[in-house]
Coordinates of C-alpha atoms in Angstrom, one line a residue:
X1 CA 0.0 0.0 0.0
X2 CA 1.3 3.2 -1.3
X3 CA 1.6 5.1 2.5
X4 CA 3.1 8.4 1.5
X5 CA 4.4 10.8 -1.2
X6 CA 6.9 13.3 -0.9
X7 CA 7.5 15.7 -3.8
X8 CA 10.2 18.4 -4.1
X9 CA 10.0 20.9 -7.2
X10 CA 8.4 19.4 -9.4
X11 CA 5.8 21.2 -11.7
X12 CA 4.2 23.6 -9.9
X13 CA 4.8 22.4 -6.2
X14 CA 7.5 23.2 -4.6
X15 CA 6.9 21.0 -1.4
X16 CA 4.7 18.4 -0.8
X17 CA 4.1 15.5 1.5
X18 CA 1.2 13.6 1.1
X19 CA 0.6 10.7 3.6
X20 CA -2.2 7.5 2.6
X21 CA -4.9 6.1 4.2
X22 CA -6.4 2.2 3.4
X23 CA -9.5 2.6 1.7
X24 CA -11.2 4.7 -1.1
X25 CA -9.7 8.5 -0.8
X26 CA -11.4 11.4 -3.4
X27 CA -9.2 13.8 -4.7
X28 CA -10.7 16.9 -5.9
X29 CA -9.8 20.5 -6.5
X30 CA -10.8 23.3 -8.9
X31 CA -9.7 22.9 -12.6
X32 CA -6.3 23.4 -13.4
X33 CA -5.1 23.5 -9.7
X34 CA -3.2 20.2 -10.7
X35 CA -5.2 17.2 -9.1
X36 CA -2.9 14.8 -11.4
X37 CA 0.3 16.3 -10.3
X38 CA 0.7 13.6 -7.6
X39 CA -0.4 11.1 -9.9
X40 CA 2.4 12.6 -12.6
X41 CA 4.8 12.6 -9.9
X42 CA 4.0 8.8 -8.8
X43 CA 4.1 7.8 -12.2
X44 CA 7.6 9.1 -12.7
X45 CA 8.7 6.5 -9.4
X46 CA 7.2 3.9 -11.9
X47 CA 9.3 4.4 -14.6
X48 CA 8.2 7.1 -16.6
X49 CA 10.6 9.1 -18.2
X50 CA 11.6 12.2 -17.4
X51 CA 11.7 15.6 -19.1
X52 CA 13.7 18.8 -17.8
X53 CA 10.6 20.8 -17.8
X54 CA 9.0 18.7 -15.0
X55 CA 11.6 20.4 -13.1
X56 CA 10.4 23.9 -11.5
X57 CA 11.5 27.1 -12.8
X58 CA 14.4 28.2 -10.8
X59 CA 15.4 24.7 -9.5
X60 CA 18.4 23.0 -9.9
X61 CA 16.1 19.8 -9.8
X62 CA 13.1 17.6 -8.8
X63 CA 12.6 14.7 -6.4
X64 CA 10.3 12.5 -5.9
X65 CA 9.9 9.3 -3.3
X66 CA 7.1 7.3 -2.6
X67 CA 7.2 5.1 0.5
X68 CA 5.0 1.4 0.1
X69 CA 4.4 -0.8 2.9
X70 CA 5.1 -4.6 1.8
X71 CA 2.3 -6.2 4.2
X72 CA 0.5 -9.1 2.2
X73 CA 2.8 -8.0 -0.5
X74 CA 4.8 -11.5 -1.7
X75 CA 4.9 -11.2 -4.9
X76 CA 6.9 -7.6 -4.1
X77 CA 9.3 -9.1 -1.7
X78 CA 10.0 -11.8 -3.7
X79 CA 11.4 -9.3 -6.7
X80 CA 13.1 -6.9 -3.9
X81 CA 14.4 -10.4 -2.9
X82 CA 15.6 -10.9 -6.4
X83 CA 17.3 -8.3 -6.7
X84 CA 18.9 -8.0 -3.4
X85 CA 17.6 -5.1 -2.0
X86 CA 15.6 -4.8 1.6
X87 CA 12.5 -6.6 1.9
X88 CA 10.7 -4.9 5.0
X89 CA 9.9 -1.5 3.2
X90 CA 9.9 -0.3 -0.1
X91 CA 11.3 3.4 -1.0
X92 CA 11.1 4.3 -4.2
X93 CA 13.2 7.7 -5.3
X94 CA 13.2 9.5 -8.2
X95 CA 15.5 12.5 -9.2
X96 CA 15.4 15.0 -12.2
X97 CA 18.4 17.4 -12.9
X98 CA 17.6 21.0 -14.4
X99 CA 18.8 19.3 -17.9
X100 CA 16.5 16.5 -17.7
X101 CA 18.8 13.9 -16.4
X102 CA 17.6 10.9 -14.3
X103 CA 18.4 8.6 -11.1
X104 CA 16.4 6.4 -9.7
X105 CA 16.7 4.4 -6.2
X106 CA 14.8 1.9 -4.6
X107 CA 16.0 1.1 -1.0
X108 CA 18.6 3.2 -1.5
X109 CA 20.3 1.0 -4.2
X110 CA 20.0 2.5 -7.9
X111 CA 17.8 1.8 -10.4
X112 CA 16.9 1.7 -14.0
X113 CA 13.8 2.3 -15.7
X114 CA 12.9 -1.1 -16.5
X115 CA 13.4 -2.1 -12.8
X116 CA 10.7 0.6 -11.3
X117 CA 8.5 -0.7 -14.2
X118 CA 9.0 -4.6 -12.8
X119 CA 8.3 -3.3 -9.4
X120 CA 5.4 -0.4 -9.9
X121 CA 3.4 -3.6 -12.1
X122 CA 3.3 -5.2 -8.3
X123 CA 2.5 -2.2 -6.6
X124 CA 0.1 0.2 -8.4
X125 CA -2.5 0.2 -11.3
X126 CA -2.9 3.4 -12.8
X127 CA -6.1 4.9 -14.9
X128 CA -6.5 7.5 -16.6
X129 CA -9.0 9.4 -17.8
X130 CA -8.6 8.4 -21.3
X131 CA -8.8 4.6 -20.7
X132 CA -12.3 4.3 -21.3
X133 CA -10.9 5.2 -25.8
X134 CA -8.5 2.7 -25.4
X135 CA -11.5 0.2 -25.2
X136 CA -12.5 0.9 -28.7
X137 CA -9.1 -0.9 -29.8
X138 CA -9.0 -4.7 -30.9
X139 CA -5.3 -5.1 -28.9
X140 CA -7.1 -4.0 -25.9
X141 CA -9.7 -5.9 -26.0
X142 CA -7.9 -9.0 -26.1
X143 CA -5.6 -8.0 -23.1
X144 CA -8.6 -7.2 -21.2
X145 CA -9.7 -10.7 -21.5
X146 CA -5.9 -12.0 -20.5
X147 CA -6.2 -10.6 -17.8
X148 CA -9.4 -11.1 -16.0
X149 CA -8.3 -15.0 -17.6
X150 CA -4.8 -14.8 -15.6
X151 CA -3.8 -17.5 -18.0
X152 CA -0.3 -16.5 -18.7
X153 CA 1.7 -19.6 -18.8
X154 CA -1.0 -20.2 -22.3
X155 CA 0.4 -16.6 -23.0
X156 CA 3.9 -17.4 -22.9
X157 CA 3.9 -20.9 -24.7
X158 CA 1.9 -19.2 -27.6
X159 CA 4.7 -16.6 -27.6
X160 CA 7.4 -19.3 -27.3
X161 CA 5.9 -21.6 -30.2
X162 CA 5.7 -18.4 -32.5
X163 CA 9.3 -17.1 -31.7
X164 CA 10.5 -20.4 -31.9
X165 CA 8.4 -20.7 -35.6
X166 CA 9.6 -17.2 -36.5
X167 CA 13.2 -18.1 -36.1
X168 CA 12.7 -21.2 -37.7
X169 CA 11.0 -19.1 -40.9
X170 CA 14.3 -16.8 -40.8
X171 CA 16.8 -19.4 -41.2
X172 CA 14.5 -21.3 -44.0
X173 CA 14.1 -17.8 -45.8
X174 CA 18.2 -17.0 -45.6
X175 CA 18.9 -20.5 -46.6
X176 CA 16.3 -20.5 -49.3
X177 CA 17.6 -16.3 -50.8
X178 CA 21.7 -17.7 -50.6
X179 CA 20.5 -21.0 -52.7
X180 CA 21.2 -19.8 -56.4
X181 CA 24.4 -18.7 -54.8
X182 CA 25.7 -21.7 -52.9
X183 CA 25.3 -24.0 -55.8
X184 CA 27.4 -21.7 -57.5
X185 CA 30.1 -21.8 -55.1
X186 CA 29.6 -25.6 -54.8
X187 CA 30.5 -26.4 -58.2
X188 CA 33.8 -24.0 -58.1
X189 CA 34.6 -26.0 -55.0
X190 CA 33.7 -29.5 -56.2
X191 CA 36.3 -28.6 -58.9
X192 CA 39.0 -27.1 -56.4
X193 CA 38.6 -29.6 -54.2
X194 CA 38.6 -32.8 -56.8
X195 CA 42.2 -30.7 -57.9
X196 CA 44.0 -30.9 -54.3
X197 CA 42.0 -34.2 -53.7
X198 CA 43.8 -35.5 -56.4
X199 CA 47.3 -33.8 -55.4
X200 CA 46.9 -34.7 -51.7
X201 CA 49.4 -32.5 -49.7
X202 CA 49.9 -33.9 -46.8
X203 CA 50.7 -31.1 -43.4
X204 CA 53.8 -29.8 -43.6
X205 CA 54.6 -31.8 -46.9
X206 CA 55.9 -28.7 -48.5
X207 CA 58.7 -27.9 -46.6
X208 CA 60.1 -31.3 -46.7
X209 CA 59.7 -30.9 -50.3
X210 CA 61.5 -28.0 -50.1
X211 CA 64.1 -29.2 -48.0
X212 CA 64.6 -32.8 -49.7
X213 CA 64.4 -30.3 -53.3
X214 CA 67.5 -28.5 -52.5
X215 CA 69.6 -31.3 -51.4
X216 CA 68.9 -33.6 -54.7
X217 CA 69.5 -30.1 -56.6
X218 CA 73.1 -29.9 -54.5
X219 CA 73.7 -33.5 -54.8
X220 CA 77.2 -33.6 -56.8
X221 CA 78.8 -30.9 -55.0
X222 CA 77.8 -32.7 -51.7
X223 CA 79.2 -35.6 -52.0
X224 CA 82.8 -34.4 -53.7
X225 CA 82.7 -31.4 -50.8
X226 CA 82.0 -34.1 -48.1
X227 CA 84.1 -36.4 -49.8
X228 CA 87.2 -33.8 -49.8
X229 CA 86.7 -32.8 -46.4
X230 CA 86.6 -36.5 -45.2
X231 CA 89.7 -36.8 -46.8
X232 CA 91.6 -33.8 -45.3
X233 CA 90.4 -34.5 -41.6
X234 CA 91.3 -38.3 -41.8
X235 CA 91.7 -40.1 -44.6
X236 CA 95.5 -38.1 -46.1
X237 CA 98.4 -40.1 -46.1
X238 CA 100.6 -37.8 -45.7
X239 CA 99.0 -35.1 -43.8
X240 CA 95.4 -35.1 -42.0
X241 CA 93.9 -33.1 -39.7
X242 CA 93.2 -35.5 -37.0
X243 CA 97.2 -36.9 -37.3
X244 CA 98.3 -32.9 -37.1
X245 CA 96.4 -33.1 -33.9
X246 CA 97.6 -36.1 -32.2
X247 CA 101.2 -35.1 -33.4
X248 CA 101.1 -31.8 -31.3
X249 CA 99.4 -33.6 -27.9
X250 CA 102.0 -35.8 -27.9
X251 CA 105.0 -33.3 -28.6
X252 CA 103.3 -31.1 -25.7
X253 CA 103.0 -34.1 -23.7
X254 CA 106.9 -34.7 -23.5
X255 CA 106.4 -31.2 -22.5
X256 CA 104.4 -30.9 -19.6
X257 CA 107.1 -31.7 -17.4
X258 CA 109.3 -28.8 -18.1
X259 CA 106.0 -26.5 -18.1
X260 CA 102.9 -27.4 -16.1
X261 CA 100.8 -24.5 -17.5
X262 CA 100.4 -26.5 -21.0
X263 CA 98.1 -29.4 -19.5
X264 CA 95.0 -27.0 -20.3
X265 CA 96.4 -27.1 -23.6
X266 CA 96.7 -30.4 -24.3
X267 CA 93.4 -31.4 -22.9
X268 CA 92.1 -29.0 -25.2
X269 CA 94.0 -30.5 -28.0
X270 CA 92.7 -33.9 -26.4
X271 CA 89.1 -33.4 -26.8
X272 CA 89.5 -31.9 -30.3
X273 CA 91.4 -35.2 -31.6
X274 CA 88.3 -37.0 -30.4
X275 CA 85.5 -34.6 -31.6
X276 CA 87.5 -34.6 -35.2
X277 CA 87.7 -38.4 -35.2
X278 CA 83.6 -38.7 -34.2
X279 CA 83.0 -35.6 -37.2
X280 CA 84.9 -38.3 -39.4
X281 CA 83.3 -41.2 -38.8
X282 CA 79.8 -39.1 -39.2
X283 CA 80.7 -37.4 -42.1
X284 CA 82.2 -41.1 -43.9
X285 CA 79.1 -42.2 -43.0
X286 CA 77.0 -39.3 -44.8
X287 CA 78.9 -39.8 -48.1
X288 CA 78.7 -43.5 -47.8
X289 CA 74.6 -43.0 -47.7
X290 CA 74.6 -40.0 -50.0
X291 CA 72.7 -41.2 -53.3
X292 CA 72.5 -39.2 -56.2
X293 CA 69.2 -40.6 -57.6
X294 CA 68.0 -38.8 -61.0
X295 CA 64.7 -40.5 -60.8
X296 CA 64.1 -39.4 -57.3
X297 CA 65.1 -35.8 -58.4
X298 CA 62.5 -35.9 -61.1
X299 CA 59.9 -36.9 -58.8
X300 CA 60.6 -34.4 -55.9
X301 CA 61.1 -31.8 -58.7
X302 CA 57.2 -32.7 -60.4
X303 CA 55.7 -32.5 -56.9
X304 CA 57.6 -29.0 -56.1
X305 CA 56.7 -27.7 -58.9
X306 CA 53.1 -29.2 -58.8
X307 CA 53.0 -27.4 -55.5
X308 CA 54.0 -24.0 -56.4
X309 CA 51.8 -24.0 -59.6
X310 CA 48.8 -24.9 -57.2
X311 CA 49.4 -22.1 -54.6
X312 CA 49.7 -19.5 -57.4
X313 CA 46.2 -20.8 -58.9
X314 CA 45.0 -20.8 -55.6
X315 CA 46.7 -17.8 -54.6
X316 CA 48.2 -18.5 -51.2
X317 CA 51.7 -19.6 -50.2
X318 CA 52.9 -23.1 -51.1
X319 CA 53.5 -24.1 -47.6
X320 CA 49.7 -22.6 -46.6
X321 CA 48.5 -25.0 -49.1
X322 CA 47.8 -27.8 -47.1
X323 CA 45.3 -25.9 -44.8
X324 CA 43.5 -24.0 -47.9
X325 CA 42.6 -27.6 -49.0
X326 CA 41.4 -28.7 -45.8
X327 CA 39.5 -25.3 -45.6
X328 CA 37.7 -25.8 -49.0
X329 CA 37.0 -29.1 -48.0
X330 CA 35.1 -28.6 -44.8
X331 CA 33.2 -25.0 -47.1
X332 CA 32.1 -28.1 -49.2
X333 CA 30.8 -29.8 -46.4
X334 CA 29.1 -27.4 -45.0
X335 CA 27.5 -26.3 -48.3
X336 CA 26.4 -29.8 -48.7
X337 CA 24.7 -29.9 -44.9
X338 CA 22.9 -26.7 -45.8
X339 CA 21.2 -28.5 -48.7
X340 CA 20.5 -31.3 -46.4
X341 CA 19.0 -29.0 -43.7
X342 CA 16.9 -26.7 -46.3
X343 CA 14.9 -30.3 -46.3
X344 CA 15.6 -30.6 -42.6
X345 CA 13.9 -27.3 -41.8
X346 CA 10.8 -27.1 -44.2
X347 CA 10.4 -30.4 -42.4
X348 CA 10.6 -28.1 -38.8
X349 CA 8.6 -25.8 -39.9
X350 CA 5.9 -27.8 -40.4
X351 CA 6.2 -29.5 -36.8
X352 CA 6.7 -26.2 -35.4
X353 CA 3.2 -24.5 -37.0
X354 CA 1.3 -27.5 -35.7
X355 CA 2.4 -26.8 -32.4
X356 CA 1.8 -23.5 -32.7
X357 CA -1.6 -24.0 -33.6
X358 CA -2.3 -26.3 -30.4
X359 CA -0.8 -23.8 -28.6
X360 CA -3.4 -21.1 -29.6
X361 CA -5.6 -23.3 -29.6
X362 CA -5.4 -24.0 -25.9
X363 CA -5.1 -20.2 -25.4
X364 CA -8.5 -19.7 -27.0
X365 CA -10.7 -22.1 -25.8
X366 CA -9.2 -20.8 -22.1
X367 CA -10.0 -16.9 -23.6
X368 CA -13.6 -18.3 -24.6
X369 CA -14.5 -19.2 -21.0
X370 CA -13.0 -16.2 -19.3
X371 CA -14.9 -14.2 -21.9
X372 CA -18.1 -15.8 -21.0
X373 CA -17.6 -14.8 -17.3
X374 CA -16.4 -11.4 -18.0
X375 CA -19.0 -10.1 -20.3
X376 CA -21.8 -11.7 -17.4
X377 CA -19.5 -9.6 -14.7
X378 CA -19.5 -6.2 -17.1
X379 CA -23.1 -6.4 -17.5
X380 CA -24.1 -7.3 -14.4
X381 CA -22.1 -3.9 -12.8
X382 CA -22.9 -1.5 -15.8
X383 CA -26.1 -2.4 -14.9
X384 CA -26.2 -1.1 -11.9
X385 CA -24.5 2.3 -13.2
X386 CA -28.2 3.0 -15.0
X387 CA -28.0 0.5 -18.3
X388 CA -30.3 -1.6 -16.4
X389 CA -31.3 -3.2 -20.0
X390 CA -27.7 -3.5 -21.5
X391 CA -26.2 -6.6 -22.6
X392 CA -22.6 -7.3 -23.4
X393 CA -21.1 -10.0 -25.4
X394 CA -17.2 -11.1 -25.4
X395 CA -16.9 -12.9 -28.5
X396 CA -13.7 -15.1 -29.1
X397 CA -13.3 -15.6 -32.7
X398 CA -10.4 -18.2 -33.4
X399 CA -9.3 -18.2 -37.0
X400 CA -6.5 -20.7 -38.0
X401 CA -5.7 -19.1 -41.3
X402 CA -5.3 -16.1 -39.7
X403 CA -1.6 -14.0 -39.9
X404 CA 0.4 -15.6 -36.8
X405 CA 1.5 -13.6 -34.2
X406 CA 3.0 -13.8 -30.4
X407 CA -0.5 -13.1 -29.3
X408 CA -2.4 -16.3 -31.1
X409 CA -5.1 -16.7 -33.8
X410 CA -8.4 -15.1 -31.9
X411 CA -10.2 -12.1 -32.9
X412 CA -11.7 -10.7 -30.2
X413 CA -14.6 -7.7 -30.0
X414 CA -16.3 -6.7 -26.7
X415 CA -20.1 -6.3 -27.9
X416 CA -22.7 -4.2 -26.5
X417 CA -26.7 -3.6 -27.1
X418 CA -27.5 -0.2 -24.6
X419 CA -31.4 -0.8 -25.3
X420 CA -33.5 -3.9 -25.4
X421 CA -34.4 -5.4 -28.8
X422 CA -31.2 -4.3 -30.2
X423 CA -28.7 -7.1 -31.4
X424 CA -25.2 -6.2 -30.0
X425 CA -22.4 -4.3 -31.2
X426 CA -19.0 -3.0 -31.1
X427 CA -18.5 -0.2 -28.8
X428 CA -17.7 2.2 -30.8
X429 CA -21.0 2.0 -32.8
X430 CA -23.8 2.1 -29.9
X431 CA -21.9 3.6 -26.7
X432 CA -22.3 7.0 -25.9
X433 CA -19.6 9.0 -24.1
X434 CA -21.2 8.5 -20.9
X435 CA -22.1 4.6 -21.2
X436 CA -18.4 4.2 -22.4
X437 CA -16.9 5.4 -19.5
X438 CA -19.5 3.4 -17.5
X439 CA -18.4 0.2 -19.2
X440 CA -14.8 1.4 -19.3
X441 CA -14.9 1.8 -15.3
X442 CA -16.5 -1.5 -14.7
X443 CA -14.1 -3.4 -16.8
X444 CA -11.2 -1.6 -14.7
X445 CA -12.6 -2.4 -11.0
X446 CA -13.2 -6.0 -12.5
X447 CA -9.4 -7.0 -14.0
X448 CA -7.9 -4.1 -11.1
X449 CA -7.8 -7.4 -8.5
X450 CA -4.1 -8.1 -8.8
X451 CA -2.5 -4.9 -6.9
X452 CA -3.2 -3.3 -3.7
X453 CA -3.2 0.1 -5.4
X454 CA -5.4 1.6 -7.8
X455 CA -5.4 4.8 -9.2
X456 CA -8.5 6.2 -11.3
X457 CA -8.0 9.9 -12.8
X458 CA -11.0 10.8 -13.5
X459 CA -12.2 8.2 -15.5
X460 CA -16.0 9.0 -14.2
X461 CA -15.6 11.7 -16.9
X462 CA -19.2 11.7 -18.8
X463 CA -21.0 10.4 -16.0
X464 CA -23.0 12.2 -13.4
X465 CA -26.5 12.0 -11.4
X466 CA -28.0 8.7 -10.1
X467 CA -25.3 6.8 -12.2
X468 CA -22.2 9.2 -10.3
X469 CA -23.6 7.7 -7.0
X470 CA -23.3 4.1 -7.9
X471 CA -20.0 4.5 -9.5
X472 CA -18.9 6.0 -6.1
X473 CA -20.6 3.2 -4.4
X474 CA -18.8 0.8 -6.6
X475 CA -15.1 2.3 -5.7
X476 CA -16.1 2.5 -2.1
X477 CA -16.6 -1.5 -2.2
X478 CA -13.5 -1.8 -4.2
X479 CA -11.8 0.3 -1.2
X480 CA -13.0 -1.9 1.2
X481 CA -10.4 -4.6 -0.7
X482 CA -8.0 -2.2 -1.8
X483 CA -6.9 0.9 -1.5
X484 CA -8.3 3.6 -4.0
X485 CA -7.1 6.9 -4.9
X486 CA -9.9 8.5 -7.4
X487 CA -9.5 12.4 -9.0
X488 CA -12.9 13.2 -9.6
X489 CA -15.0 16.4 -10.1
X490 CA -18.5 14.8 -9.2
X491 CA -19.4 15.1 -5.4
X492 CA -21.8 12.1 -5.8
X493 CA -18.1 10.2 -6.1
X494 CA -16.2 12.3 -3.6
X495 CA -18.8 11.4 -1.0
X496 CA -18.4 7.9 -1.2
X497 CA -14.9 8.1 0.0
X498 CA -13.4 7.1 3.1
X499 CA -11.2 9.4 2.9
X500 CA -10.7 12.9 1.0
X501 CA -8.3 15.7 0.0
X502 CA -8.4 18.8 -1.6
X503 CA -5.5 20.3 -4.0
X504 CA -5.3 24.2 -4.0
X505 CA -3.5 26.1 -6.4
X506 CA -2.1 29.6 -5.1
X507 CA -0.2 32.7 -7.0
X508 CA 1.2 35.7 -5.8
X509 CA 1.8 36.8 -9.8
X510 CA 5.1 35.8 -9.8
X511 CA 5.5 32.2 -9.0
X512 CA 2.7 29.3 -8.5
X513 CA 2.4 26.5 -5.9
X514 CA 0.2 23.5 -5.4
X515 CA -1.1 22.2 -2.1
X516 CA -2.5 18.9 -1.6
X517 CA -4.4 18.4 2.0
X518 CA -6.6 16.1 4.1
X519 CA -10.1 17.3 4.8
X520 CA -12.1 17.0 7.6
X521 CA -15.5 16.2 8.2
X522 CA -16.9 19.6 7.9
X523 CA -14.0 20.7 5.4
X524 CA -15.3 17.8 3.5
X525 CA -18.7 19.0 3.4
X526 CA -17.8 22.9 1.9
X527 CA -15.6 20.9 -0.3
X528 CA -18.6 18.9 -1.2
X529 CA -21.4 21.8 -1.6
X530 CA -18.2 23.6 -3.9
X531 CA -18.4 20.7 -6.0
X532 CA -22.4 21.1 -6.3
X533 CA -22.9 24.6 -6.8
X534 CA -20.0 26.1 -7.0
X535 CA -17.8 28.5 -5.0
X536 CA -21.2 30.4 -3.3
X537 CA -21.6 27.8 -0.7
X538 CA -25.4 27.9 0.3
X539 CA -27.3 26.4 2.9
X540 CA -29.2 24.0 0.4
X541 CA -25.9 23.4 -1.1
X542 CA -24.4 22.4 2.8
X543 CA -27.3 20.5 3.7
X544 CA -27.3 18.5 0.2
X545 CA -23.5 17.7 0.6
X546 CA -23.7 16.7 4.8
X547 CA -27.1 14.3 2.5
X548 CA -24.6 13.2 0.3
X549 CA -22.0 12.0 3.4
X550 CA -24.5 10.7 5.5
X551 CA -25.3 8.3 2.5

């Protein structure tokens, strides 16, 4: 329950704190001294958005908190709960800068836009006084019935089944536009890829290629440089490297005595004798296996060259050609599967519109009943607001051939006959100003059952004598279950309140402030005969407004 307001330059109040009471409270006020003000201001802790001008003149910005009590409130705790913010109050601030900018709190914790929304669904139902027009569209007809029919797990699996079908219809559409063009591509690749099928380059192939390439192109002067330096190192008669070196260990040997500093030497010496005798044996070994092989050459020189001419056609590098193949090779794959699952998803689609189709189905048929009941509940309390011989009608119309959508397959028109013998008809052809606000209201107190605030600005606009009374009557009970804030300019409705205040607009020429207070018992009676015959308050018009109270 919403327990108190608190407004700080906004409009044309400069200060304002408005506390709540349970039941039905009136709100009335001359015109233009800004009875929807509070209801502007309360909006904007909703999730409204913000302009500068909301911001009074002169200000450097506007603020606005509205403080909720959470009793009987789980559904509100559970989201605070959610999103980890205190459960044992709700404090919802608003703030406006001079330029228009925004911040929001709730508990203290900031806030976006979408999150007020979330939480002011579960707090507050506002009306306003243009609902009743809203009626004449088709789109609100059919949420009317959703939600006196609180069915919206049917909602969301129609919604599911047509997004799911939807997405379904893109992918078959892009698959189906790209077709012309993949069997293009597909018989480039089947060509490309038959080519390095048929070459098979293995990973890394090239550069052994390369490698094995330069050594058959070097192969003569290998084996007479190897052969020559074999020679020089080991195999000379008369003079070798590795005897050169043995000949100065031992001469340095005999040596050593005379001279300890040449050990390092010869150990030196030593170890080169015995890494030129292992470089020997290696490199006698080497020409000993060192083939030149003409046919081999040929071979490795083809497959080079067959490399080399591929990566030019295919312009990459030769040693990149082994992962373009497998590249083109896994494109022609997946061309192929998208041929395959063009079948694959006109097969879907087909599964995916049938259960669509339950899916609405099961929506309508639950829309049907809910309609019955809600057009026996309209009629039964328009007729009561003095269209004691109206009947109302909710038809449910389901078309399967219908254009999809996330909302299902039903037509749906809220028909009314005002006078007996007349067949009914849509709203917007029999209802007067005056009955539509009637049926508007009713409709309003009937699907307003699922938060402990509601808010009517002045949606008894159209209405007034006998009828005003029972409409009063009729948010009075609604009060008695809820709590009620009504703006209204009929003191039939005013009197039926629980509760009342009066909004006051003052100007000293210069600037302009709004006042909202509570009324007494005998403030609420001048306030009353005001309403009734204006500002000359009368006896008659006293003693008709203390009539209208005691009622």
């Amino acid at each position: 329950m919403l327990v108190q307001l608190s407004i700080r330059h906004f409009a044309i109040v400069q200060s304002l704190d408005i506390d709540f009471s349970s039941g039905m409270t009136a709100v009335t006020g001359e015109t233009g001294a800004g009875k929807s003000i509070a209801i502007d201001a309360l909006g904007l802790c909703l999730g409204d958005r913000a302009e500068a001008t909301m911001v009074r003149k002169g200000a450097s910005k506007a603020e606005i908190i509205a403080t909720f009590t959470l009793d009987d409130l789980p559904a509100a705790r559970a989201w605070l709960h959610e999103q980890d913010m205190d459960t044992e109050e709700c404090i919802i601030r608003r703030v406006i800068s001079a330029e228009g900018r925004s911040k929001a709190y709730i508990n203290g914790v900031p806030a976006s836009l979408q999150q007020l929304r979330g939480l002011g669904s579960l707090l507050i139902s506002i009306h306003g006084q243009h609902a009743h027009q809203q009626l004449l569209k088709a789109d609100n007809q059919r949420r009317i019935v959703d939600e006196f029919a609180s069915h919206r797990p049917l909602q969301d699996k129609v919604r599911q089944a047509y997004d799911s079908l939807q997405q379904s219809k893109q992918d078959y559409q892009a698959l189906l536009q790209n077709q012309e063009q993949r069997q293009a591509r597909r018989q480039l690749l089947e060509y490309q890829v038959q080519e390095l099928n048929e070459f098979a380059i293995e990973e890394d192939e090239f550069a052994r290629l390369e490698t094995e390439h330069k050594r058959l192109s070097h192969s003569q002067s290998l084996l007479e440089q190897s052969q020559l330096s074999f020679h020089q190192l080991y195999d000379a008669d008369e003079i070798n490297a590795l005897a050169l070196v043995q000949q100065a260990v031992d001469r340095l040997t005999e040596l050593q005595e005379q001279d300890s500093t040449l050990v390092p030497i010869i150990d030196l010496l030593s170890e080169a004798s015995i890494q030129i005798d292992e470089a020997a044996v290696q490199l006698r070994d080497y020409v000993e296996n060192l083939e030149i092989d003409p046919l081999r050459m040929q071979q490795v020189e083809e497959r080079f060259s067959k490399a080399m001419e591929l990566a030019r056609k295919h312009q990459v590098m030769p040693e990149e050609l082994y992962q373009h193949h497998q590249g083109l090779l896994q494109e022609y794959a997946q061309l192929e599967q998208d041929d395959d699952r063009l079948g694959e998803l006109a097969d879907k689609l087909q599964g995916l519109k049938q259960a669509y189709l339950e899916q609405a189905q099961q929506l309508s048929a639950s829309r049907q009943q809910a309609a019955n009941k809600l057009a026996e509940e309209i009629q039964q309390r328009i007729r009561r607001m003095n269209m004691a011989q109206a009947t109302v009608q909710v038809e449910v119309e389901f078309d399967p051939s219908a254009s999809m959508s996330r909302h299902g397959l039903d037509q749906i028109h809220l028909l009314v006959a005002t006078n007996p013998g007349q067949p009914p008809e849509a709203l917007e052809k029999v209802a007067s100003g005056g009955e539509l606000s009637r049926i508007g209201l009713a409709i309003q107190v009937i699907t307003s059952h699922q938060v402990p605030t509601l808010i009517f600005d002045e949606v008894d606009s159209g209405i007034s004598g006998p009828t005003a009374s029972v409409v009063g009557q009729l948010l009075r009970k609604l009060g008695e279950k809820a709590q009620v804030l009504c703006v209204t300019h009929l003191p039939q409705v005013a009197a039926c309140a629980h509760n009342q205040m009066l909004v006051t607009k003052f100007s000293d020429g210069n600037t302009t402030e709004t006042h909202m207070q509570a009324l007494e018992q005998e403030q609420r009676v001048e306030e009353l005969a005001r309403l009734l015959t204006g500002d000359k308050l009368t006896s008659t018009a006293l003693a008709n407004a203390r009539e209208l109270l005691g009622q």
